[in-house]
Amino acid sequence: MTDPDWVSLDQLFTEVLHSEDDVLRAAREAGVAAGMPAIEVSPQHAALLSLWVRVAQARRVLEIGTLAGYSTIALARAVGADGSIVSLEFEPSHAEVARANLIRAGVAERVEVIVGAALDTLPTLTDRAPFDLVFIDADKENNVAYVEWAIRLGKPGTVIIVDNIARSGRVLDPRPEDLQARAVRDMLTMMGEHPRLDTAAIQTVGTKGWDGFAVAVMH
Ligand code: SAH
Ligand code: DHB
Ligand code: MG
């Protein structure tokens, strides 16, 4: 199959499964309108994130990389009214758009968006730990450190999900200058060697091209 078939089939899934409601669509469009890159998770990936939260019965969720809050809304809906999300974002303008989207989604009271470089803000979260689920989706260069922080802020049973593990195959044989792909590969190696993680790496195709998730559980 060629890429356009992946896209059309993904769009069919989203249509027949009603995966993207008006609130999620508005959040996505607000990001584009604000000039932000359209690199949020796809509707199917957002739906899968929600399902993972619910299967894990996660109540406390940590997200690294908010953008316009598209994935944040999916996570916040899934934790329910007594759950909470901490979402870390470097760009103040992204956080501002995300906060407006979270208010429109009716989940703002269960989400705290913290602005700053995640490596600076993660150490402030020890009193909010343990988190039940961590979604890592920020600057890929820091992925090894983010997984280490997820473990530090987790507990046995914590689910760790990392976006963008395939990058159209660039992770297979990264060019020397492709620091993002190299970092993803280093992270997968680290996860495979880590004594406290059981990890699967799942490739996906769809509206976001060829990419995928790593999903791990802590023990
Ligand atoms: N999870 C979002 C997409 C996140 S895109 C969704 O699916 O809807 C990646 C985000 O990470 C961008 O908004 C970018 O500004 C942010 N980011 C980049 N470097 C960061 C850092 N060092 N700390 C925190 N956030 C960072
Ligand atoms: C990029 C980042 C992402 O988190 C993503 O899902 C897709 C693309 C990027 O930086 O290009
Ligand atoms: Mg991503």
mmCIF file of C-alpha atoms and ligand atoms in Angstrom:
data_model
loop_
_atom_site.group_PDB
_atom_site.id
_atom_site.type_symbol
_atom_site.label_atom_id
_atom_site.label_comp_id
_atom_site.label_asym_id
_atom_site.label_seq_id
_atom_site.Cartn_x
_atom_site.Cartn_y
_atom_site.Cartn_z
ATOM 1 C CA MET A 1 0.000 0.000 0.000
ATOM 2 C CA THR A 2 1.129 3.541 -0.620
ATOM 3 C CA ASP A 3 0.918 6.439 1.801
ATOM 4 C CA PRO A 4 -2.331 7.885 0.412
ATOM 5 C CA ASP A 5 -4.082 4.562 1.145
ATOM 6 C CA TRP A 6 -2.874 4.692 4.753
ATOM 7 C CA VAL A 7 -4.250 8.197 5.030
ATOM 8 C CA SER A 8 -7.630 7.352 3.502
ATOM 9 C CA LEU A 9 -8.068 4.253 5.646
ATOM 10 C CA ASP A 10 -7.081 6.174 8.779
ATOM 11 C CA GLN A 11 -9.649 8.846 7.871
ATOM 12 C CA LEU A 12 -12.276 6.108 7.400
ATOM 13 C CA PHE A 13 -11.476 4.734 10.870
ATOM 14 C CA THR A 14 -11.837 8.187 12.397
ATOM 15 C CA GLU A 15 -15.155 8.736 10.593
ATOM 16 C CA VAL A 16 -16.820 5.399 11.413
ATOM 17 C CA LEU A 17 -15.490 5.318 14.997
ATOM 18 C CA HIS A 18 -16.378 8.998 15.660
ATOM 19 C CA SER A 19 -12.877 9.444 17.071
ATOM 20 C CA GLU A 20 -12.594 13.218 16.720
ATOM 21 C CA ASP A 21 -15.426 15.333 18.097
ATOM 22 C CA ASP A 22 -15.891 19.097 17.629
ATOM 23 C CA VAL A 23 -13.791 19.895 20.724
ATOM 24 C CA LEU A 24 -10.763 17.938 19.529
ATOM 25 C CA ARG A 25 -11.132 19.337 16.015
ATOM 26 C CA ALA A 26 -11.308 22.881 17.399
ATOM 27 C CA ALA A 27 -8.197 22.252 19.512
ATOM 28 C CA ARG A 28 -6.296 21.029 16.460
ATOM 29 C CA GLU A 29 -7.460 23.976 14.357
ATOM 30 C CA ALA A 30 -6.574 26.485 17.089
ATOM 31 C CA GLY A 31 -3.000 25.216 17.030
ATOM 32 C CA VAL A 32 -2.776 25.648 13.261
ATOM 33 C CA ALA A 33 -4.407 29.100 13.482
ATOM 34 C CA ALA A 34 -1.757 30.110 16.039
ATOM 35 C CA GLY A 35 0.985 29.069 13.632
ATOM 36 C CA MET A 36 2.010 25.971 15.574
ATOM 37 C CA PRO A 37 3.213 22.864 13.712
ATOM 38 C CA ALA A 38 0.524 20.207 13.120
ATOM 39 C CA ILE A 39 2.483 17.503 14.941
ATOM 40 C CA GLU A 40 -0.185 16.462 17.448
ATOM 41 C CA VAL A 41 -1.088 12.784 17.652
ATOM 42 C CA SER A 42 -3.602 11.552 15.096
ATOM 43 C CA PRO A 43 -7.240 10.978 16.104
ATOM 44 C CA GLN A 44 -6.622 7.209 16.237
ATOM 45 C CA HIS A 45 -3.477 7.650 18.324
ATOM 46 C CA ALA A 46 -5.390 9.949 20.677
ATOM 47 C CA ALA A 47 -8.118 7.327 20.980
ATOM 48 C CA LEU A 48 -5.493 4.679 21.745
ATOM 49 C CA LEU A 49 -3.898 6.918 24.418
ATOM 50 C CA SER A 50 -7.340 7.239 26.028
ATOM 51 C CA LEU A 51 -7.815 3.486 25.973
ATOM 52 C CA TRP A 52 -4.397 2.891 27.564
ATOM 53 C CA VAL A 53 -5.258 5.324 30.369
ATOM 54 C CA ARG A 54 -8.507 3.504 31.005
ATOM 55 C CA VAL A 55 -7.078 -0.015 30.729
ATOM 56 C CA ALA A 56 -4.348 0.986 33.208
ATOM 57 C CA GLN A 57 -7.002 2.710 35.377
ATOM 58 C CA ALA A 58 -4.576 5.613 35.537
ATOM 59 C CA ARG A 59 -5.618 8.576 37.691
ATOM 60 C CA ARG A 60 -2.394 10.589 37.712
ATOM 61 C CA VAL A 61 -0.903 11.214 34.283
ATOM 62 C CA LEU A 62 2.255 13.085 33.287
ATOM 63 C CA GLU A 63 2.682 14.391 29.740
ATOM 64 C CA ILE A 64 5.933 15.831 28.380
ATOM 65 C CA GLY A 65 5.148 18.032 25.353
ATOM 66 C CA THR A 66 1.750 19.787 25.360
ATOM 67 C CA LEU A 67 1.673 21.683 22.029
ATOM 68 C CA ALA A 68 -1.982 22.820 21.670
ATOM 69 C CA GLY A 69 -3.271 20.245 24.126
ATOM 70 C CA TYR A 70 -4.776 17.784 21.657
ATOM 71 C CA SER A 71 -3.314 14.694 23.326
ATOM 72 C CA THR A 72 -3.796 16.405 26.696
ATOM 73 C CA ILE A 73 -7.562 16.589 26.123
ATOM 74 C CA ALA A 74 -7.659 12.890 25.222
ATOM 75 C CA LEU A 75 -5.686 11.996 28.376
ATOM 76 C CA ALA A 76 -7.757 14.327 30.576
ATOM 77 C CA ARG A 77 -11.049 12.888 29.380
ATOM 78 C CA ALA A 78 -9.784 9.381 30.057
ATOM 79 C CA VAL A 79 -8.686 9.984 33.671
ATOM 80 C CA GLY A 80 -12.166 11.227 34.545
ATOM 81 C CA ALA A 81 -13.286 14.043 36.830
ATOM 82 C CA ASP A 82 -11.230 12.840 39.822
ATOM 83 C CA GLY A 83 -8.063 12.307 37.791
ATOM 84 C CA SER A 84 -5.299 14.793 37.082
ATOM 85 C CA ILE A 85 -2.824 15.607 34.345
ATOM 86 C CA VAL A 86 0.471 17.468 34.588
ATOM 87 C CA SER A 87 1.618 18.536 31.119
ATOM 88 C CA LEU A 88 5.063 20.072 30.538
ATOM 89 C CA GLU A 89 5.635 22.570 27.726
ATOM 90 C CA PHE A 90 8.659 24.663 26.796
ATOM 91 C CA GLU A 91 6.961 27.311 24.633
ATOM 92 C CA PRO A 92 4.787 29.798 26.581
ATOM 93 C CA SER A 93 2.731 30.507 23.445
ATOM 94 C CA HIS A 94 1.945 26.794 23.038
ATOM 95 C CA ALA A 95 0.894 26.565 26.682
ATOM 96 C CA GLU A 96 -1.384 29.577 26.244
ATOM 97 C CA VAL A 97 -3.188 28.028 23.266
ATOM 98 C CA ALA A 98 -3.375 24.714 25.107
ATOM 99 C CA ARG A 99 -4.930 26.309 28.205
ATOM 100 C CA ALA A 100 -7.660 27.907 26.068
ATOM 101 C CA ASN A 101 -8.296 24.554 24.369
ATOM 102 C CA LEU A 102 -8.480 22.782 27.740
ATOM 103 C CA ILE A 103 -11.027 25.323 29.022
ATOM 104 C CA ARG A 104 -13.167 24.836 25.894
ATOM 105 C CA ALA A 105 -12.901 21.073 26.413
ATOM 106 C CA GLY A 106 -14.174 21.433 29.990
ATOM 107 C CA VAL A 107 -11.136 19.676 31.483
ATOM 108 C CA ALA A 108 -9.023 22.659 32.569
ATOM 109 C CA GLU A 109 -9.589 22.053 36.278
ATOM 110 C CA ARG A 110 -7.973 18.626 36.060
ATOM 111 C CA VAL A 111 -4.922 19.735 34.009
ATOM 112 C CA GLU A 112 -1.893 21.741 35.054
ATOM 113 C CA VAL A 113 0.292 22.975 32.202
ATOM 114 C CA ILE A 114 3.763 23.831 33.490
ATOM 115 C CA VAL A 115 5.920 26.057 31.277
ATOM 116 C CA GLY A 116 9.647 25.466 31.057
ATOM 117 C CA ALA A 117 12.238 23.055 29.732
ATOM 118 C CA ALA A 118 11.047 19.665 30.959
ATOM 119 C CA LEU A 119 14.481 18.797 32.371
ATOM 120 C CA ASP A 120 14.095 21.870 34.618
ATOM 121 C CA THR A 121 10.464 21.250 35.622
ATOM 122 C CA LEU A 122 10.551 17.451 36.093
ATOM 123 C CA PRO A 123 12.595 17.742 39.351
ATOM 124 C CA THR A 124 9.770 19.883 40.821
ATOM 125 C CA LEU A 125 7.257 17.022 40.442
ATOM 126 C CA THR A 126 8.551 14.609 43.077
ATOM 127 C CA ASP A 127 5.756 15.599 45.472
ATOM 128 C CA ARG A 128 3.159 14.911 42.730
ATOM 129 C CA ALA A 129 4.520 11.383 42.145
ATOM 130 C CA PRO A 130 3.910 8.562 41.638
ATOM 131 C CA PHE A 131 2.314 8.955 38.233
ATOM 132 C CA ASP A 132 0.322 6.019 36.873
ATOM 133 C CA LEU A 133 1.029 6.806 33.214
ATOM 134 C CA VAL A 134 3.608 9.003 31.470
ATOM 135 C CA PHE A 135 3.310 10.143 27.831
ATOM 136 C CA ILE A 136 6.616 11.375 26.387
ATOM 137 C CA ASP A 137 6.210 13.526 23.258
ATOM 138 C CA ALA A 138 8.608 16.492 23.347
ATOM 139 C CA ASP A 139 12.161 17.108 22.068
ATOM 140 C CA LYS A 140 13.382 13.672 21.047
ATOM 141 C CA GLU A 141 17.016 14.498 21.901
ATOM 142 C CA ASN A 142 16.171 14.210 25.599
ATOM 143 C CA ASN A 143 14.183 10.966 25.380
ATOM 144 C CA VAL A 144 16.660 8.892 27.417
ATOM 145 C CA ALA A 145 16.505 11.435 30.241
ATOM 146 C CA TYR A 146 12.702 11.620 29.985
ATOM 147 C CA VAL A 147 12.344 7.848 30.340
ATOM 148 C CA GLU A 148 14.712 7.954 33.325
ATOM 149 C CA TRP A 149 12.536 10.680 34.883
ATOM 150 C CA ALA A 150 9.362 8.707 34.148
ATOM 151 C CA ILE A 151 10.847 5.765 36.058
ATOM 152 C CA ARG A 152 11.946 8.034 38.923
ATOM 153 C CA LEU A 153 8.420 9.497 39.132
ATOM 154 C CA GLY A 154 6.701 6.136 38.615
ATOM 155 C CA LYS A 155 6.010 2.979 40.592
ATOM 156 C CA PRO A 156 5.505 -0.700 39.780
ATOM 157 C CA GLY A 157 2.716 -0.806 37.187
ATOM 158 C CA THR A 158 3.332 2.678 35.770
ATOM 159 C CA VAL A 159 2.822 2.749 31.999
ATOM 160 C CA ILE A 160 5.337 4.755 29.939
ATOM 161 C CA ILE A 161 4.406 5.641 26.363
ATOM 162 C CA VAL A 162 6.832 7.356 23.968
ATOM 163 C CA ASP A 163 5.669 8.862 20.664
ATOM 164 C CA ASN A 164 7.588 8.938 17.380
ATOM 165 C CA ILE A 165 9.768 5.844 17.532
ATOM 166 C CA ALA A 166 9.970 5.236 13.775
ATOM 167 C CA ARG A 167 10.166 8.690 12.136
ATOM 168 C CA SER A 168 9.537 7.277 8.631
ATOM 169 C CA GLY A 169 12.234 4.676 9.251
ATOM 170 C CA ARG A 170 14.985 7.170 10.017
ATOM 171 C CA VAL A 171 15.552 5.431 13.366
ATOM 172 C CA LEU A 172 16.766 2.297 11.534
ATOM 173 C CA ASP A 173 20.064 3.764 10.365
ATOM 174 C CA PRO A 174 20.252 7.359 11.550
ATOM 175 C CA ARG A 175 22.423 9.783 9.630
ATOM 176 C CA PRO A 176 25.155 11.275 11.816
ATOM 177 C CA GLU A 177 23.458 14.688 11.837
ATOM 178 C CA ASP A 178 19.991 13.286 12.645
ATOM 179 C CA LEU A 179 20.225 13.751 16.402
ATOM 180 C CA GLN A 180 16.507 13.075 16.937
ATOM 181 C CA ALA A 181 16.574 9.675 15.247
ATOM 182 C CA ARG A 182 19.820 8.767 17.031
ATOM 183 C CA ALA A 183 18.289 9.731 20.353
ATOM 184 C CA VAL A 184 15.210 7.584 19.710
ATOM 185 C CA ARG A 185 17.479 4.650 18.968
ATOM 186 C CA ASP A 186 19.526 5.261 22.124
ATOM 187 C CA MET A 187 16.288 5.426 24.100
ATOM 188 C CA LEU A 188 15.043 2.085 22.721
ATOM 189 C CA THR A 189 18.406 0.506 23.592
ATOM 190 C CA MET A 190 18.188 1.938 27.100
ATOM 191 C CA MET A 191 14.603 0.702 27.521
ATOM 192 C CA GLY A 192 15.586 -2.770 26.329
ATOM 193 C CA GLU A 193 18.418 -2.931 28.876
ATOM 194 C CA HIS A 194 16.518 -1.390 31.783
ATOM 195 C CA PRO A 195 15.844 -3.911 34.570
ATOM 196 C CA ARG A 196 12.569 -2.217 35.575
ATOM 197 C CA LEU A 197 10.935 -1.985 32.126
ATOM 198 C CA ASP A 198 9.080 -4.389 29.859
ATOM 199 C CA THR A 199 8.759 -2.620 26.505
ATOM 200 C CA ALA A 200 7.083 -3.093 23.131
ATOM 201 C CA ALA A 201 7.773 -0.882 20.115
ATOM 202 C CA ILE A 202 4.827 -0.646 17.716
ATOM 203 C CA GLN A 203 5.073 0.915 14.249
ATOM 204 C CA THR A 204 2.001 2.638 12.844
ATOM 205 C CA VAL A 205 0.925 4.158 9.528
ATOM 206 C CA GLY A 206 -1.883 6.645 9.037
ATOM 207 C CA THR A 207 -2.544 10.347 8.691
ATOM 208 C CA LYS A 208 0.809 11.069 10.382
ATOM 209 C CA GLY A 209 2.744 8.850 7.986
ATOM 210 C CA TRP A 210 4.994 6.027 9.227
ATOM 211 C CA ASP A 211 5.777 6.323 12.914
ATOM 212 C CA GLY A 212 4.950 4.523 16.150
ATOM 213 C CA PHE A 213 4.877 4.216 19.923
ATOM 214 C CA ALA A 214 7.019 2.530 22.528
ATOM 215 C CA VAL A 215 4.868 1.222 25.367
ATOM 216 C CA ALA A 216 6.449 0.040 28.598
ATOM 217 C CA VAL A 217 5.291 -1.077 32.006
ATOM 218 C CA MET A 218 7.403 -0.693 35.129
ATOM 219 C CA HIS A 219 8.020 -3.487 37.576
HETATM 220 N N1 SAH B 1 1.643 15.851 22.754
HETATM 221 C C1 SAH B 1 1.192 16.826 21.777
HETATM 222 C C2 SAH B 1 2.275 17.132 20.750
HETATM 223 C C3 SAH B 1 3.552 17.650 21.346
HETATM 224 S S1 SAH B 1 4.636 18.322 20.104
HETATM 225 C C4 SAH B 1 -0.030 16.259 21.056
HETATM 226 O O1 SAH B 1 0.052 15.108 20.611
HETATM 227 O O2 SAH B 1 -1.041 16.961 20.931
HETATM 228 C C5 SAH B 1 6.066 18.596 21.062
HETATM 229 C C6 SAH B 1 5.974 19.745 22.056
HETATM 230 O O3 SAH B 1 7.082 19.636 22.914
HETATM 231 C C7 SAH B 1 6.035 21.130 21.410
HETATM 232 O O4 SAH B 1 4.954 21.943 21.841
HETATM 233 C C8 SAH B 1 7.352 21.703 21.914
HETATM 234 O O5 SAH B 1 7.330 23.109 22.141
HETATM 235 C C9 SAH B 1 7.531 20.947 23.219
HETATM 236 N N2 SAH B 1 8.914 20.896 23.687
HETATM 237 C C10 SAH B 1 10.047 20.922 22.949
HETATM 238 N N3 SAH B 1 11.120 20.879 23.741
HETATM 239 C C11 SAH B 1 10.664 20.826 25.008
HETATM 240 C C12 SAH B 1 11.297 20.783 26.297
HETATM 241 N N4 SAH B 1 12.630 20.777 26.423
HETATM 242 N N5 SAH B 1 10.511 20.748 27.389
HETATM 243 C C13 SAH B 1 9.163 20.736 27.276
HETATM 244 N N6 SAH B 1 8.509 20.780 26.103
HETATM 245 C C14 SAH B 1 9.257 20.829 24.988
HETATM 246 C C1 DHB B 2 7.536 15.880 15.208
HETATM 247 C C2 DHB B 2 7.309 15.763 16.570
HETATM 248 C C3 DHB B 2 6.298 14.964 17.030
HETATM 249 O O1 DHB B 2 6.054 14.808 18.361
HETATM 250 C C4 DHB B 2 5.477 14.282 16.155
HETATM 251 O O2 DHB B 2 4.493 13.494 16.663
HETATM 252 C C5 DHB B 2 5.677 14.393 14.788
HETATM 253 C C6 DHB B 2 6.712 15.204 14.326
HETATM 254 C C7 DHB B 2 8.630 16.732 14.706
HETATM 255 O O3 DHB B 2 9.312 17.364 15.528
HETATM 256 O O4 DHB B 2 8.816 16.783 13.494
HETATM 257 MG MG MG B 3 4.729 13.209 18.760
#
